[in-house]
């Protein structure tokens, strides 16, 4: 087996609201856009946005999923809130963990993390 093309799928209620958040706020490169399925490139990973059909229920898997590196976490959090997202929590570096992490909700309630390496 040679598995390739890692993909994270987020289910969204409103593609017209979700796509600009990932494309314009997070700066991911859109590769395919439609009303039901859109894909964006983040380095070697694909982030797919899948429309949540009526009657479907989707919940976040605890502490698993999309985690993106940023150079300046504080500036990134401002961009997120300005673009319609929400900062749920910030964990500071310490105790042997060299990164600051912000837990973010996108415009559709999907949760992911932004991280900034700050060193030892």
CSV table of N, CA and C in Angstrom, one decimal:
chain,number,residue,atom,x,y,z
A,1,UNK,N,0.8,-1.2,0.0
A,1,UNK,CA,0.0,0.0,0.0
A,1,UNK,C,0.9,1.2,0.0
A,2,UNK,N,0.4,2.2,-0.7
A,2,UNK,CA,1.1,3.5,-0.8
A,2,UNK,C,0.1,4.6,-0.6
A,3,UNK,N,-0.4,4.9,0.6
A,3,UNK,CA,-1.4,5.9,0.8
A,3,UNK,C,-0.8,7.3,0.6
A,4,UNK,N,-1.5,8.1,-0.1
A,4,UNK,CA,-1.1,9.5,-0.4
A,4,UNK,C,-2.2,10.5,-0.2
A,5,UNK,N,-1.9,11.7,-0.5
A,5,UNK,CA,-2.9,12.8,-0.5
A,5,UNK,C,-3.7,12.8,0.9
A,6,UNK,N,-3.1,13.2,2.0
A,6,UNK,CA,-3.8,13.3,3.2
A,6,UNK,C,-4.9,14.4,3.1
A,7,UNK,N,-6.1,14.1,3.6
A,7,UNK,CA,-7.2,15.0,3.5
A,7,UNK,C,-7.9,15.0,4.9
A,8,UNK,N,-8.3,16.3,5.2
A,8,UNK,CA,-9.2,16.5,6.4
A,8,UNK,C,-10.5,17.0,5.8
A,9,UNK,N,-11.6,16.4,6.2
A,9,UNK,CA,-12.9,16.8,5.7
A,9,UNK,C,-13.7,17.5,6.9
A,10,UNK,N,-14.1,18.7,6.6
A,10,UNK,CA,-15.0,19.4,7.5
A,10,UNK,C,-16.4,19.5,6.9
A,11,UNK,N,-17.4,19.2,7.6
A,11,UNK,CA,-18.8,19.3,7.1
A,11,UNK,C,-19.3,20.7,7.4
A,12,UNK,N,-19.9,21.3,6.5
A,12,UNK,CA,-20.4,22.7,6.6
A,12,UNK,C,-21.8,22.9,6.3
A,13,UNK,N,-22.5,23.8,6.9
A,13,UNK,CA,-23.9,24.1,6.6
A,13,UNK,C,-24.0,25.1,5.5
A,14,UNK,N,-23.0,26.0,5.3
A,14,UNK,CA,-23.1,27.1,4.4
A,14,UNK,C,-21.8,27.2,3.7
A,15,UNK,N,-21.7,26.7,2.4
A,15,UNK,CA,-20.5,26.7,1.7
A,15,UNK,C,-20.1,28.2,1.3
A,16,UNK,N,-21.0,29.0,1.1
A,16,UNK,CA,-20.7,30.4,0.7
A,16,UNK,C,-20.1,31.2,1.9
A,17,UNK,N,-20.3,30.7,3.1
A,17,UNK,CA,-19.7,31.3,4.3
A,17,UNK,C,-18.4,30.6,4.7
A,18,UNK,N,-18.4,29.3,4.5
A,18,UNK,CA,-17.2,28.5,5.0
A,18,UNK,C,-16.0,28.6,4.0
A,19,UNK,N,-16.3,28.6,2.7
A,19,UNK,CA,-15.2,28.6,1.8
A,19,UNK,C,-14.3,29.9,1.9
A,20,UNK,N,-14.9,31.1,2.0
A,20,UNK,CA,-14.1,32.3,2.1
A,20,UNK,C,-13.3,32.3,3.4
A,21,UNK,N,-13.8,31.7,4.5
A,21,UNK,CA,-13.1,31.6,5.7
A,21,UNK,C,-11.8,30.9,5.5
A,22,UNK,N,-11.8,29.7,4.9
A,22,UNK,CA,-10.6,28.9,4.7
A,22,UNK,C,-9.7,29.5,3.6
A,23,UNK,N,-10.3,30.0,2.6
A,23,UNK,CA,-9.5,30.6,1.5
A,23,UNK,C,-9.0,32.0,1.8
A,24,UNK,N,-9.8,32.9,2.3
A,24,UNK,CA,-9.4,34.3,2.5
A,24,UNK,C,-8.8,34.6,3.9
A,25,UNK,N,-9.4,34.0,4.9
A,25,UNK,CA,-8.9,34.2,6.3
A,25,UNK,C,-7.6,33.4,6.6
A,26,UNK,N,-7.7,32.1,6.3
A,26,UNK,CA,-6.6,31.2,6.6
A,26,UNK,C,-5.6,31.2,5.4
A,27,UNK,N,-5.9,31.6,4.3
A,27,UNK,CA,-5.0,31.7,3.2
A,27,UNK,C,-4.7,30.4,2.4
A,28,UNK,N,-5.6,29.4,2.5
A,28,UNK,CA,-5.4,28.2,1.8
A,28,UNK,C,-5.8,28.4,0.4
A,29,UNK,N,-5.1,27.6,-0.5
A,29,UNK,CA,-5.3,27.8,-2.0
A,29,UNK,C,-6.5,26.9,-2.4
A,30,UNK,N,-7.5,27.5,-2.9
A,30,UNK,CA,-8.7,26.7,-3.4
A,30,UNK,C,-8.3,26.0,-4.7
A,31,UNK,N,-8.6,24.7,-4.7
A,31,UNK,CA,-8.3,23.8,-5.9
A,31,UNK,C,-9.6,23.5,-6.6
A,32,UNK,N,-10.7,23.4,-5.9
A,32,UNK,CA,-12.0,23.0,-6.5
A,32,UNK,C,-13.0,23.7,-5.7
A,33,UNK,N,-14.0,24.3,-6.3
A,33,UNK,CA,-15.1,25.0,-5.6
A,33,UNK,C,-16.4,24.6,-6.2
A,34,UNK,N,-17.3,24.2,-5.3
A,34,UNK,CA,-18.7,24.0,-5.8
A,34,UNK,C,-19.6,24.2,-4.6
A,35,UNK,N,-20.9,24.1,-4.8
A,35,UNK,CA,-21.9,24.3,-3.7
A,35,UNK,C,-21.9,23.2,-2.7
A,36,UNK,N,-21.5,22.0,-3.1
A,36,UNK,CA,-21.5,20.8,-2.2
A,36,UNK,C,-20.2,20.3,-1.8
A,37,UNK,N,-19.1,20.6,-2.5
A,37,UNK,CA,-17.8,20.1,-2.1
A,37,UNK,C,-16.7,21.0,-2.7
A,38,UNK,N,-15.9,21.4,-1.8
A,38,UNK,CA,-14.7,22.3,-2.2
A,38,UNK,C,-13.5,21.8,-1.5
A,39,UNK,N,-12.4,21.9,-2.3
A,39,UNK,CA,-11.1,21.4,-1.7
A,39,UNK,C,-10.1,22.6,-1.8
A,40,UNK,N,-9.3,22.6,-0.7
A,40,UNK,CA,-8.2,23.6,-0.6
A,40,UNK,C,-6.9,22.9,-0.3
A,41,UNK,N,-5.8,23.5,-0.7
A,41,UNK,CA,-4.5,22.9,-0.5
A,41,UNK,C,-3.8,23.7,0.7
A,42,UNK,N,-3.3,22.9,1.6
A,42,UNK,CA,-2.5,23.4,2.7
A,42,UNK,C,-1.2,22.6,2.8
A,43,UNK,N,-0.2,23.1,2.1
A,43,UNK,CA,1.0,22.3,2.0
A,43,UNK,C,0.7,20.9,1.3
A,44,UNK,N,1.1,19.8,1.9
A,44,UNK,CA,0.9,18.5,1.4
A,44,UNK,C,-0.5,17.9,1.8
A,45,UNK,N,-1.3,18.7,2.4
A,45,UNK,CA,-2.6,18.2,2.8
A,45,UNK,C,-3.8,18.9,2.1
A,46,UNK,N,-4.9,18.2,1.9
A,46,UNK,CA,-6.1,18.7,1.3
A,46,UNK,C,-7.1,19.0,2.4
A,47,UNK,N,-7.7,20.1,2.4
A,47,UNK,CA,-8.8,20.4,3.3
A,47,UNK,C,-10.0,20.4,2.5
A,48,UNK,N,-10.9,19.5,2.7
A,48,UNK,CA,-12.2,19.4,2.0
A,48,UNK,C,-13.3,19.9,2.8
A,49,UNK,N,-14.2,20.7,2.2
A,49,UNK,CA,-15.4,21.2,2.8
A,49,UNK,C,-16.6,20.5,2.1
A,50,UNK,N,-17.4,19.8,2.9
A,50,UNK,CA,-18.5,19.0,2.4
A,50,UNK,C,-19.8,19.5,3.0
A,51,UNK,N,-20.7,19.8,2.1
A,51,UNK,CA,-22.0,20.4,2.6
A,51,UNK,C,-22.7,19.3,3.5
A,52,UNK,N,-23.2,19.8,4.6
A,52,UNK,CA,-23.9,19.0,5.5
A,52,UNK,C,-25.4,18.9,5.0
A,53,UNK,N,-25.8,17.7,4.6
A,53,UNK,CA,-27.1,17.6,4.0
A,53,UNK,C,-28.2,17.6,5.2
A,54,UNK,N,-29.4,17.9,4.8
A,54,UNK,CA,-30.5,17.9,5.8
A,54,UNK,C,-30.6,16.6,6.5
A,55,UNK,N,-30.7,16.6,7.8
A,55,UNK,CA,-30.8,15.4,8.6
A,55,UNK,C,-29.5,14.8,9.0
A,56,UNK,N,-28.4,15.3,8.4
A,56,UNK,CA,-27.1,14.7,8.9
A,56,UNK,C,-26.6,15.5,10.1
A,57,UNK,N,-26.0,14.7,11.0
A,57,UNK,CA,-25.4,15.3,12.2
A,57,UNK,C,-23.9,15.0,12.2
A,58,UNK,N,-23.1,16.0,12.4
A,58,UNK,CA,-21.7,15.8,12.4
A,58,UNK,C,-21.1,16.4,13.7
A,59,UNK,N,-20.3,15.7,14.4
A,59,UNK,CA,-19.7,16.2,15.6
A,59,UNK,C,-18.2,16.1,15.5
A,60,UNK,N,-17.5,17.0,16.2
A,60,UNK,CA,-16.0,16.9,16.2
A,60,UNK,C,-15.5,15.7,17.0
A,61,UNK,N,-14.5,15.1,16.5
A,61,UNK,CA,-13.8,14.1,17.2
A,61,UNK,C,-12.9,14.8,18.2
A,62,UNK,N,-13.0,14.4,19.5
A,62,UNK,CA,-12.2,15.1,20.5
A,62,UNK,C,-10.7,15.1,20.2
A,63,UNK,N,-10.1,16.2,20.1
A,63,UNK,CA,-8.6,16.4,20.0
A,63,UNK,C,-8.0,15.7,18.8
A,64,UNK,N,-8.7,15.6,17.7
A,64,UNK,CA,-8.1,15.0,16.5
A,64,UNK,C,-8.6,15.9,15.4
A,65,UNK,N,-7.8,16.1,14.4
A,65,UNK,CA,-8.2,16.9,13.2
A,65,UNK,C,-7.2,17.9,12.8
A,66,UNK,N,-7.6,18.9,12.2
A,66,UNK,CA,-6.8,19.9,11.5
A,66,UNK,C,-6.0,20.7,12.5
A,67,UNK,N,-4.7,20.9,12.3
A,67,UNK,CA,-3.8,21.7,13.1
A,67,UNK,C,-2.9,22.4,12.2
A,68,UNK,N,-2.9,23.7,12.2
A,68,UNK,CA,-2.1,24.5,11.2
A,68,UNK,C,-1.0,25.3,11.9
A,69,UNK,N,0.2,25.4,11.4
A,69,UNK,CA,1.2,26.3,11.9
A,69,UNK,C,1.0,27.7,11.4
A,70,UNK,N,1.3,28.7,12.3
A,70,UNK,CA,1.3,30.1,12.0
A,70,UNK,C,2.5,30.7,12.7
A,71,UNK,N,3.0,31.8,12.1
A,71,UNK,CA,4.2,32.5,12.6
A,71,UNK,C,3.8,33.3,13.8
A,72,UNK,N,2.6,33.9,13.8
A,72,UNK,CA,2.2,34.9,14.9
A,72,UNK,C,0.8,34.5,15.3
A,73,UNK,N,0.7,33.8,16.4
A,73,UNK,CA,-0.6,33.3,16.8
A,73,UNK,C,-1.6,34.4,17.2
A,74,UNK,N,-1.1,35.5,17.8
A,74,UNK,CA,-1.9,36.6,18.2
A,74,UNK,C,-2.5,37.3,17.0
A,75,UNK,N,-1.7,37.5,15.9
A,75,UNK,CA,-2.2,38.1,14.7
A,75,UNK,C,-3.2,37.2,14.0
A,76,UNK,N,-2.9,35.9,14.0
A,76,UNK,CA,-3.8,34.9,13.4
A,76,UNK,C,-5.2,34.9,14.1
A,77,UNK,N,-5.2,35.0,15.4
A,77,UNK,CA,-6.4,34.9,16.1
A,77,UNK,C,-7.3,36.2,15.8
A,78,UNK,N,-6.6,37.3,15.6
A,78,UNK,CA,-7.4,38.5,15.2
A,78,UNK,C,-8.0,38.3,13.8
A,79,UNK,N,-7.2,37.7,12.9
A,79,UNK,CA,-7.8,37.4,11.5
A,79,UNK,C,-8.9,36.5,11.6
A,80,UNK,N,-8.8,35.5,12.4
A,80,UNK,CA,-9.9,34.5,12.6
A,80,UNK,C,-11.2,35.2,13.1
A,81,UNK,N,-11.1,35.9,14.1
A,81,UNK,CA,-12.3,36.6,14.6
A,81,UNK,C,-12.9,37.6,13.7
A,82,UNK,N,-12.0,38.3,13.0
A,82,UNK,CA,-12.4,39.3,11.9
A,82,UNK,C,-13.1,38.6,10.8
A,83,UNK,N,-12.7,37.3,10.5
A,83,UNK,CA,-13.3,36.6,9.4
A,83,UNK,C,-14.5,35.8,9.8
A,84,UNK,N,-15.0,35.9,11.0
A,84,UNK,CA,-16.2,35.2,11.4
A,84,UNK,C,-16.0,34.0,12.2
A,85,UNK,N,-14.8,33.6,12.5
A,85,UNK,CA,-14.5,32.5,13.4
A,85,UNK,C,-14.4,32.9,14.8
A,86,UNK,N,-14.2,31.9,15.7
A,86,UNK,CA,-14.1,32.1,17.1
A,86,UNK,C,-12.9,31.5,17.7
A,87,UNK,N,-12.3,32.2,18.6
A,87,UNK,CA,-11.2,31.6,19.4
A,87,UNK,C,-11.8,31.0,20.7
A,88,UNK,N,-11.7,29.7,20.8
A,88,UNK,CA,-12.4,29.0,21.9
A,88,UNK,C,-11.5,28.9,23.2
A,89,UNK,N,-10.2,28.8,22.9
A,89,UNK,CA,-9.2,28.5,24.0
A,89,UNK,C,-7.8,28.8,23.5
A,90,UNK,N,-6.9,29.2,24.4
A,90,UNK,CA,-5.5,29.3,24.0
A,90,UNK,C,-4.7,28.6,25.1
A,91,UNK,N,-3.8,27.7,24.7
A,91,UNK,CA,-3.0,27.0,25.6
A,91,UNK,C,-1.5,27.6,25.4
A,92,UNK,N,-0.9,28.1,26.4
A,92,UNK,CA,0.4,28.6,26.3
A,92,UNK,C,1.4,27.5,26.4
A,93,UNK,N,2.6,27.8,25.8
A,93,UNK,CA,3.7,26.8,25.9
A,93,UNK,C,4.2,26.7,27.3
A,94,UNK,N,4.8,25.5,27.6
A,94,UNK,CA,5.3,25.3,28.9
A,94,UNK,C,5.2,23.8,29.3
A,95,UNK,N,6.0,23.5,30.3
A,95,UNK,CA,6.0,22.1,30.7
A,95,UNK,C,6.5,21.1,29.7
A,96,UNK,N,7.5,21.6,28.9
A,96,UNK,CA,8.1,20.8,27.9
A,96,UNK,C,7.4,20.9,26.5
A,97,UNK,N,6.3,21.6,26.5
A,97,UNK,CA,5.6,21.8,25.2
A,97,UNK,C,6.0,23.1,24.6
A,98,UNK,N,6.7,23.1,23.4
A,98,UNK,CA,7.2,24.4,22.9
A,98,UNK,C,6.3,25.1,21.9
A,99,UNK,N,5.0,24.9,22.0
A,99,UNK,CA,4.1,25.6,21.1
A,99,UNK,C,2.9,26.2,21.9
A,100,UNK,N,2.5,27.4,21.4
A,100,UNK,CA,1.2,28.0,21.8
A,100,UNK,C,0.1,27.4,20.9
A,101,UNK,N,-1.0,27.1,21.4
A,101,UNK,CA,-2.1,26.6,20.6
A,101,UNK,C,-3.4,27.3,20.8
A,102,UNK,N,-4.0,27.7,19.7
A,102,UNK,CA,-5.4,28.3,19.8
A,102,UNK,C,-6.4,27.3,19.3
A,103,UNK,N,-7.4,27.0,20.0
A,103,UNK,CA,-8.5,26.2,19.5
A,103,UNK,C,-9.5,27.1,18.9
A,104,UNK,N,-9.8,26.9,17.6
A,104,UNK,CA,-10.6,27.8,16.8
A,104,UNK,C,-11.9,27.0,16.3
A,105,UNK,N,-13.0,27.8,16.2
A,105,UNK,CA,-14.2,27.3,15.5
A,105,UNK,C,-14.3,28.1,14.2
A,106,UNK,N,-14.5,27.4,13.2
A,106,UNK,CA,-14.8,28.1,11.9
A,106,UNK,C,-16.2,28.7,11.9
A,107,UNK,N,-16.6,29.2,10.8
A,107,UNK,CA,-17.9,29.8,10.6
A,107,UNK,C,-19.1,28.8,10.8
A,108,UNK,N,-18.7,27.5,10.6
A,108,UNK,CA,-19.7,26.4,10.7
A,108,UNK,C,-19.7,25.6,12.0
A,109,UNK,N,-18.8,26.0,12.9
A,109,UNK,CA,-18.7,25.3,14.2
A,109,UNK,C,-17.6,24.2,14.2
A,110,UNK,N,-17.0,23.9,13.0
A,110,UNK,CA,-15.9,22.9,13.0
A,110,UNK,C,-14.7,23.5,13.8
A,111,UNK,N,-14.1,22.6,14.6
A,111,UNK,CA,-13.0,23.0,15.5
A,111,UNK,C,-11.7,22.5,14.9
A,112,UNK,N,-10.7,23.4,14.9
A,112,UNK,CA,-9.3,23.1,14.6
A,112,UNK,C,-8.4,23.9,15.4
A,113,UNK,N,-7.1,23.6,15.3
A,113,UNK,CA,-6.1,24.3,16.1
A,113,UNK,C,-5.1,25.1,15.2
A,114,UNK,N,-4.7,26.2,15.7
A,114,UNK,CA,-3.6,27.0,15.1
A,114,UNK,C,-2.4,26.9,16.1
A,115,UNK,N,-1.2,26.7,15.7
A,115,UNK,CA,-0.1,26.6,16.6
A,115,UNK,C,1.1,27.5,16.2
A,116,UNK,N,1.8,28.0,17.2
A,116,UNK,CA,3.0,28.8,17.0
A,116,UNK,C,4.1,28.2,17.8
A,117,UNK,N,5.2,27.8,17.1
A,117,UNK,CA,6.4,27.3,17.8
A,117,UNK,C,7.1,28.5,18.5
A,118,UNK,N,7.3,28.4,19.8
A,118,UNK,CA,7.9,29.5,20.5
A,118,UNK,C,9.2,29.0,21.1
A,119,UNK,N,9.6,27.7,21.0
A,119,UNK,CA,10.8,27.2,21.5
A,119,UNK,C,10.7,26.7,22.9
A,120,UNK,N,11.8,26.3,23.5
A,120,UNK,CA,11.9,25.7,24.8
A,120,UNK,C,11.5,26.5,25.9
